[in-house]
Coordinates of C-alpha atoms and ligand atoms in Angstrom, one line a residue:
X1 CA 146.7 186.3 92.4
X2 CA 147.2 183.0 94.7
X3 CA 145.6 179.8 94.8
X4 CA 145.3 177.5 97.7
X5 CA 144.3 173.6 96.4
X6 CA 142.7 171.7 98.9
X7 CA 142.4 168.0 98.2
X8 CA 141.1 166.6 101.4
X9 CA 141.1 162.6 102.3
X10 CA 139.5 160.9 105.5
X11 CA 142.8 161.4 107.1
X12 CA 144.9 163.5 104.2
X13 CA 144.3 167.1 103.6
X14 CA 147.1 167.9 100.0
X15 CA 147.5 171.6 99.4
X16 CA 148.8 173.3 96.1
X17 CA 149.7 177.2 96.2
X18 CA 149.8 178.5 92.8
X19 CA 150.5 182.1 91.6
X20 CA 147.6 182.5 88.6
X21 CA 148.8 185.1 86.8
X22 CA 151.8 183.2 85.4
X23 CA 150.5 179.4 86.8
X24 CA 153.0 177.9 88.6
X25 CA 153.5 176.8 91.7
X26 CA 154.8 178.0 95.1
X27 CA 154.6 175.4 97.7
X28 CA 152.6 172.2 97.8
X29 CA 152.6 168.9 100.3
X30 CA 150.3 166.5 102.2
X31 CA 149.5 166.1 105.5
X32 CA 149.2 162.1 106.7
X33 CA 147.2 160.0 109.1
X34 CA 144.8 163.0 110.5
X35 CA 143.4 162.4 112.5
X36 CA 146.3 159.4 114.2
X37 CA 149.1 161.1 115.1
X38 CA 150.3 163.8 112.0
X39 CA 152.9 164.1 109.4
X40 CA 153.4 166.8 107.0
X41 CA 155.5 166.3 103.9
X42 CA 155.4 170.7 102.0
X43 CA 157.9 171.2 98.9
X44 CA 159.1 174.6 97.3
X45 CA 161.9 176.1 95.6
X46 CA 164.2 176.3 98.8
X47 CA 162.8 172.8 99.4
X48 CA 161.5 169.2 100.9
X49 CA 160.4 169.9 104.1
X50 CA 159.5 166.4 106.4
X51 CA 157.8 166.6 110.5
X52 CA 155.6 164.9 112.3
X53 CA 152.5 167.5 114.2
X54 CA 150.2 166.3 116.1
X55 CA 146.4 166.6 114.0
X56 CA 143.1 165.7 115.2
X57 CA 141.6 167.2 112.7
X58 CA 141.9 168.6 109.2
X59 CA 140.8 172.3 111.2
X60 CA 144.2 170.9 112.4
X61 CA 146.5 170.3 109.9
X62 CA 145.2 173.2 108.0
X63 CA 146.8 175.7 110.8
X64 CA 149.8 173.3 110.1
X65 CA 149.9 173.9 106.8
X66 CA 149.2 178.1 106.7
X67 CA 152.0 177.9 108.8
X68 CA 155.4 176.5 106.2
X69 CA 153.3 178.1 103.9
X70 CA 154.5 180.8 106.3
X71 CA 157.8 179.8 107.5
X72 CA 160.6 182.2 108.3
X73 CA 161.9 179.0 106.6
X74 CA 161.1 177.0 104.1
X75 CA 157.5 179.0 103.6
X76 CA 156.5 181.5 100.4
X77 CA 154.3 184.2 101.7
X78 CA 154.4 186.5 103.9
X79 CA 151.5 186.6 105.1
X80 CA 148.1 184.8 105.2
X81 CA 146.5 187.6 103.4
X82 CA 148.7 186.3 99.7
X83 CA 146.1 183.7 99.7
X84 CA 143.4 185.4 97.3
X85 CA 141.0 182.5 96.9
X86 CA 141.1 178.8 97.5
X87 CA 139.5 176.0 95.4
X88 CA 138.1 172.7 96.8
X89 CA 138.8 168.6 94.8
X90 CA 134.5 167.6 96.2
X91 CA 134.4 164.7 93.8
X92 CA 130.1 164.1 94.1
X93 CA 128.2 166.2 92.7
X94 CA 125.0 164.8 91.2
X95 CA 122.9 165.7 88.9
X96 CA 123.2 168.8 91.3
X97 CA 126.2 170.3 89.7
X98 CA 127.6 170.1 86.0
X99 CA 129.9 173.3 86.2
X100 CA 132.5 174.8 89.6
X101 CA 130.9 176.4 92.0
X102 CA 131.4 179.2 94.8
X103 CA 131.0 177.9 97.8
X104 CA 128.1 179.5 99.6
X105 CA 126.3 178.2 102.5
X106 CA 123.6 177.3 100.0
X107 CA 126.3 175.3 98.1
X108 CA 127.5 173.7 101.2
X109 CA 124.0 172.3 101.6
X110 CA 123.5 170.5 98.7
X111 CA 127.2 169.2 98.3
X112 CA 125.4 167.9 101.8
X113 CA 123.3 166.3 99.8
X114 CA 124.6 164.1 97.6
X115 CA 126.4 163.2 100.1
X116 CA 124.8 159.9 100.5
X117 CA 126.0 159.1 96.6
X118 CA 130.0 158.7 99.1
X119 CA 129.7 158.6 101.9
X120 CA 134.2 157.7 101.4
X121 CA 133.7 161.5 100.2
X122 CA 132.6 164.0 99.9
X123 CA 132.3 164.2 103.7
X124 CA 135.6 164.4 104.0
X125 CA 136.0 167.5 100.9
X126 CA 132.8 168.8 103.0
X127 CA 135.2 168.7 106.8
X128 CA 138.3 170.9 104.3
X129 CA 135.6 173.3 103.3
X130 CA 134.4 174.1 106.9
X131 CA 138.3 174.3 108.0
X132 CA 139.5 176.7 105.8
X133 CA 137.0 178.5 106.9
X134 CA 137.9 178.6 110.4
X135 CA 140.9 180.1 109.6
X136 CA 140.2 182.0 106.5
X137 CA 137.7 183.0 106.8
X138 CA 137.4 185.9 104.5
X139 CA 138.9 184.4 101.7
X140 CA 135.9 182.5 99.0
X141 CA 135.7 178.8 98.3
X142 CA 135.3 177.1 94.9
X143 CA 133.8 174.0 94.5
X144 CA 135.4 171.4 91.9
X145 CA 133.6 168.7 91.3
X146 CA 135.0 165.0 89.6
X147 CA 131.8 164.5 88.7
X148 CA 130.7 167.5 86.9
X149 CA 132.0 166.9 83.8
X150 CA 130.4 164.3 82.5
X151 CA 127.1 166.0 83.3
X152 CA 127.2 165.7 79.3
X153 CA 127.3 161.9 78.8
X154 CA 123.7 161.9 77.3
X155 CA 120.6 159.6 78.9
X156 CA 121.6 156.1 76.3
X157 CA 125.5 156.3 78.2
X158 CA 124.6 157.3 82.2
X159 CA 121.6 155.1 82.4
X160 CA 121.5 151.2 83.9
X161 CA 119.1 149.4 82.8
X162 CA 117.4 148.9 86.3
X163 CA 113.5 149.7 86.6
X164 CA 113.5 153.1 86.5
X165 CA 112.0 154.5 89.7
X166 CA 115.1 153.9 91.1
X167 CA 117.1 156.4 88.9
X168 CA 113.7 158.4 90.0
X169 CA 113.7 158.0 93.1
X170 CA 118.0 157.5 94.3
X171 CA 119.6 159.4 91.6
X172 CA 121.1 155.8 90.8
X173 CA 122.8 156.2 88.1
X174 CA 126.0 157.0 86.3
X175 CA 128.5 160.0 86.8
X176 CA 132.2 159.1 86.4
X177 CA 134.9 160.7 87.5
X178 CA 138.0 162.5 87.4
X179 CA 136.2 164.5 84.8
X180 CA 139.4 167.5 85.4
X181 CA 141.9 165.6 84.9
X182 CA 139.6 163.9 81.6
X183 CA 139.0 167.4 80.4
X184 CA 142.5 168.7 80.6
X185 CA 144.1 166.4 79.3
X186 CA 142.0 166.4 76.4
X187 CA 142.2 169.9 75.8
X188 CA 145.9 170.1 75.8
X189 CA 146.1 166.8 74.0
X190 CA 143.9 169.8 71.0
X191 CA 146.6 171.9 71.4
X192 CA 149.5 169.8 71.1
X193 CA 147.4 168.8 67.5
X194 CA 147.3 172.3 66.3
X195 CA 142.7 171.1 66.4
X196 CA 140.1 172.3 68.0
X197 CA 139.3 169.7 70.3
X198 CA 135.4 171.5 68.5
X199 CA 136.0 168.9 65.9
X200 CA 138.2 165.8 67.9
X201 CA 136.7 162.5 69.0
X202 CA 139.0 161.1 71.0
X203 CA 139.5 158.9 74.0
X204 CA 141.2 159.4 77.4
X205 CA 142.5 157.2 79.6
X206 CA 143.6 158.3 83.1
X207 CA 145.4 154.9 84.0
X208 CA 146.1 156.4 87.3
X209 CA 145.8 154.2 91.3
X210 CA 142.3 154.5 90.3
X211 CA 141.7 154.5 86.4
X212 CA 138.7 155.4 83.7
X213 CA 138.2 155.9 80.0
X214 CA 136.1 158.8 78.5
X215 CA 135.0 159.2 75.6
X216 CA 135.4 163.0 74.7
X217 CA 133.5 163.7 71.9
X218 CA 134.2 167.6 70.8
X219 CA 134.9 168.6 73.8
X220 CA 131.9 166.9 75.7
X221 CA 132.1 164.0 77.8
X222 CA 129.8 161.5 75.6
X223 CA 130.8 157.9 77.7
X224 CA 133.3 157.3 80.8
X225 CA 133.4 154.1 81.9
X226 CA 133.5 154.6 86.4
X227 CA 129.5 155.1 87.0
X228 CA 127.7 155.8 90.8
X229 CA 131.0 155.6 92.7
X230 CA 133.8 155.3 91.5
X231 CA 134.3 151.5 91.9
X232 CA 132.7 150.4 88.3
X233 CA 134.8 150.1 84.9
X234 CA 138.7 149.2 84.6
X235 CA 139.5 146.9 86.7
X236 CA 142.9 149.0 89.1
X237 CA 144.4 149.2 91.8
X238 CA 142.0 147.1 94.7
X239 CA 139.0 147.8 92.9
X240 CA 137.2 144.8 90.3
X241 CA 135.8 147.3 87.7
X242 CA 133.3 146.7 85.7
X243 CA 132.0 142.2 87.0
X244 CA 128.0 140.4 87.1
X245 CA 126.0 142.2 89.8
X246 CA 124.3 138.2 90.9
X247 CA 128.5 137.5 91.3
X248 CA 127.7 139.3 95.1
X249 CA 124.3 137.6 96.2
X250 CA 126.6 134.8 95.4
X251 CA 130.2 135.5 97.6
X252 CA 128.0 136.7 100.3
X253 CA 125.9 133.6 100.2
X254 CA 130.3 131.3 99.9
X255 CA 131.3 133.4 102.0
X256 CA 128.6 134.3 104.9
X257 CA 130.1 137.9 103.9
X258 CA 126.9 141.4 104.3
X259 CA 126.8 143.0 100.7
X260 CA 129.2 146.0 102.7
X261 CA 132.6 143.5 103.4
X262 CA 131.8 142.0 100.1
X263 CA 131.4 146.1 98.8
X264 CA 135.4 146.0 100.6
X265 CA 136.5 143.5 99.2
X266 CA 135.8 145.0 95.4
X267 CA 136.7 148.3 96.5
X268 CA 140.4 147.3 98.3
X269 CA 141.5 143.6 98.1
X270 CA 140.3 143.5 93.8
X271 CA 141.6 144.3 91.0
X272 CA 145.9 143.9 90.6
X273 CA 146.1 142.8 94.7
X274 CA 143.1 140.5 94.6
X275 CA 144.3 139.5 91.2
X276 CA 148.3 138.6 91.6
X277 CA 148.6 138.4 95.7
X278 CA 151.9 141.2 95.1
X279 CA 150.6 145.0 95.2
X280 CA 148.8 146.5 93.2
X281 CA 150.8 148.8 92.0
X282 CA 152.1 148.2 89.0
X283 CA 156.1 148.9 88.6
X284 CA 155.8 146.2 91.4
X285 CA 153.7 144.0 89.1
X286 CA 155.7 144.9 86.7
X287 CA 159.1 143.0 88.0
X288 CA 156.5 140.2 89.4
X289 CA 155.8 139.3 85.1
X290 CA 159.0 140.0 84.0
X291 CA 160.8 137.0 86.7
X292 CA 157.9 134.4 85.8
X293 CA 154.7 135.1 88.0
X294 CA 151.8 134.0 85.7
X295 CA 149.2 135.8 88.6
X296 CA 151.0 138.9 87.7
X297 CA 151.6 138.7 84.2
X298 CA 147.6 138.1 84.0
X299 CA 147.0 140.9 85.8
X300 CA 148.2 143.3 84.2
X301 CA 147.0 141.0 80.6
X302 CA 143.2 141.5 81.9
X303 CA 144.6 146.0 83.0
X304 CA 145.9 146.3 79.9
X305 CA 143.1 144.3 77.5
X306 CA 139.8 145.9 79.8
X307 CA 141.4 149.5 78.7
X308 CA 141.6 148.6 75.1
X309 CA 138.0 147.1 75.5
X310 CA 136.7 150.2 76.8
X311 CA 138.7 152.8 73.5
X312 CA 136.6 150.5 71.3
X313 CA 134.0 150.7 73.0
X314 CA 134.7 154.5 73.0
X315 CA 135.7 155.0 69.2
X316 CA 131.8 153.2 68.4
X317 CA 130.5 155.3 71.4
X318 CA 131.8 158.1 69.1
X319 CA 131.6 156.6 65.8
X320 CA 134.9 156.9 64.9
X321 CA 138.1 158.5 67.3
X322 CA 141.7 160.9 66.4
X323 CA 143.6 160.3 69.7
X324 CA 143.7 158.0 72.3
X325 CA 145.2 160.2 75.1
X326 CA 146.8 158.0 77.9
X327 CA 147.9 159.4 81.8
X328 CA 148.6 159.6 85.8
X329 CA 150.6 157.4 87.3
X330 CA 151.1 154.5 84.8
X331 CA 149.6 156.4 81.8
X332 CA 152.4 158.4 82.2
X333 CA 154.6 156.1 82.9
X334 CA 154.1 152.2 82.2
X335 CA 155.2 152.3 78.6
X336 CA 155.0 148.7 78.1
X337 CA 151.6 148.7 79.9
X338 CA 151.0 151.4 77.0
X339 CA 152.2 149.0 74.3
X340 CA 150.1 146.2 75.1
X341 CA 147.1 148.2 75.3
X342 CA 148.2 149.1 72.1
X343 CA 148.7 146.3 69.9
X344 CA 144.5 145.8 70.4
X345 CA 144.0 149.6 68.8
X346 CA 146.4 148.2 65.2
X347 CA 142.3 148.1 63.9
X348 CA 141.0 151.9 65.1
X349 CA 144.6 153.4 63.1
X350 CA 147.0 153.1 66.5
X351 CA 150.6 152.5 65.3
X352 CA 153.2 153.5 68.5
X353 CA 157.0 154.5 67.9
X354 CA 158.3 152.4 70.1
X355 CA 161.5 155.3 70.9
X356 CA 158.8 157.7 71.5
X357 CA 156.8 155.8 73.3
X358 CA 160.1 155.2 75.7
X359 CA 159.6 158.6 76.3
X360 CA 158.5 159.6 80.1
X361 CA 157.2 162.4 81.4
X362 CA 156.1 165.0 79.5
X363 CA 153.6 165.3 76.3
X364 CA 154.3 163.7 73.6
X365 CA 152.8 162.0 70.4
X366 CA 154.2 158.8 70.8
X367 CA 152.8 158.0 66.5
X368 CA 154.4 156.8 63.8
X369 CA 154.1 159.6 60.6
X370 CA 151.6 158.0 59.5
X371 CA 149.1 156.4 62.2
X372 CA 145.3 157.2 61.1
X373 CA 144.4 157.6 64.6
X374 CA 147.7 159.8 66.4
X375 CA 148.6 158.6 70.5
X376 CA 149.1 161.2 72.6
X377 CA 151.1 161.1 76.5
X378 CA 149.7 164.6 78.6
X379 CA 151.1 164.8 82.6
X380 CA 147.5 164.8 84.2
X381 CA 147.5 168.7 86.0
X382 CA 144.7 168.3 88.0
X383 CA 145.8 171.3 90.7
X384 CA 146.0 173.4 87.8
X385 CA 142.7 173.2 86.2
X386 CA 140.8 173.4 90.0
X387 CA 143.3 176.4 90.4
X388 CA 141.9 177.9 87.7
X389 CA 138.3 177.2 87.5
X390 CA 139.1 179.1 90.6
X391 CA 140.4 182.5 89.0
X392 CA 137.3 181.9 86.5
X393 CA 134.8 181.4 89.1
X394 CA 135.7 184.6 91.4
X395 CA 136.1 187.0 88.2
Ligands
ADP1 P1 146.0 158.0 92.0 O1 146.3 159.1 92.0 O2 145.5 157.3 91.3 O3 146.9 158.1 93.3 P2 148.5 157.7 90.4 O4 148.2 158.5 89.1 O5 149.2 158.6 91.3 O6 147.2 157.6 91.4 O7 149.2 156.5 89.7 C1 149.6 155.7 90.1 C2 150.1 154.4 90.2 O8 151.1 155.0 88.6 C3 151.2 153.6 91.0 O9 150.6 152.5 91.2 C4 152.2 152.6 89.8 O10 150.9 151.6 89.7 C5 152.3 153.5 89.0 N1 153.5 154.2 88.8 C6 154.0 155.0 88.5 N2 155.2 155.3 88.5 C7 155.3 154.2 87.9 C8 156.0 153.9 87.3 N3 157.3 154.4 86.4 N4 156.1 152.4 85.7 C9 154.9 152.0 85.8 N5 154.0 152.6 87.3 C10 154.0 153.4 87.9

């Protein structure tokens, strides 16, 4: 069974075709600058193919993806019929979706209904679903939600201390994101430890451009750092994360800005980029800090301090902790930031083996032999989770 995994952004479309008989990637790629001009990067065992194509909309981009998969030179299938199912990453499932779902007219309407909670993310996801239907009307499609894994959070974790009617009327609450990643790395971590996930208290740290921490108790999410939107929680590449809500009206008044303008600052001009003035990319920040840039150093310190704070908070939420897991671009690769975070966690029994911590890109227990709490690095694989869910639902 071949599953095509699609992740649509407002001007991009990422894809991966997986053979789910043996869980191998047949081809993957990215369409960028959709609606502007259009660029395709397609990779398969036959090599990397980069080309410029007009992509006025997502349907046009989808046509190019299909053509690339079928191409005589760099394609991997002979007919569209070899695509048996399509799995979509959908960012927000609200309270409606606690698991992945086969896309029907009704489900599509439900995704549309929760779009209000994620106006930047869900509409492009829906566009991707429609573009696929246009080109492959008979292929079943499944939606896999970033929020679904966190629907097991108890009310004490997801309720904001606001007038209850705001939750009642608008469903304003914590939802959490990166669910597929937190779910995947926690289950992989349990496997690496050789213990049933039901017996483990794990804190997963998904540290990429967007970053979140999750408390996984017995395999279930019981708390997470992102909220109604992916802005809450950690300081991220360009997002502020947690702050005193009064800051917003203060900045609006002082700078004469609208709420939308301040929200834009919080999402796109804050975080590591805003603090350092250097970059949102940790490789640039590491270099700048090594060269003595104090603001870059401060930004890295803020990042590590806040991650460690959440790990401590979630150890309390679960009344214990067996393992901390690092994943995503920064979590998997930035050995210095892992070390910096772990220096705050010795009281929890975290102890890094510096030699093992220096390794990258593989699932590894990087703790000392006697560390009471294990520290694991697990490369995430959100596409695989989406393809697995798609296969499972169609069975
Ligand atoms: P997203 O999927 O959220 O866009 P990723 O998980 O791909 O992000 O993470 C991207 C980030 O990972 C980059 O911005 C960079 O900061 C960081 N990163 C990637 N490789 C390295 C590395 N070798 N050392 C330090 N940081 C890295």
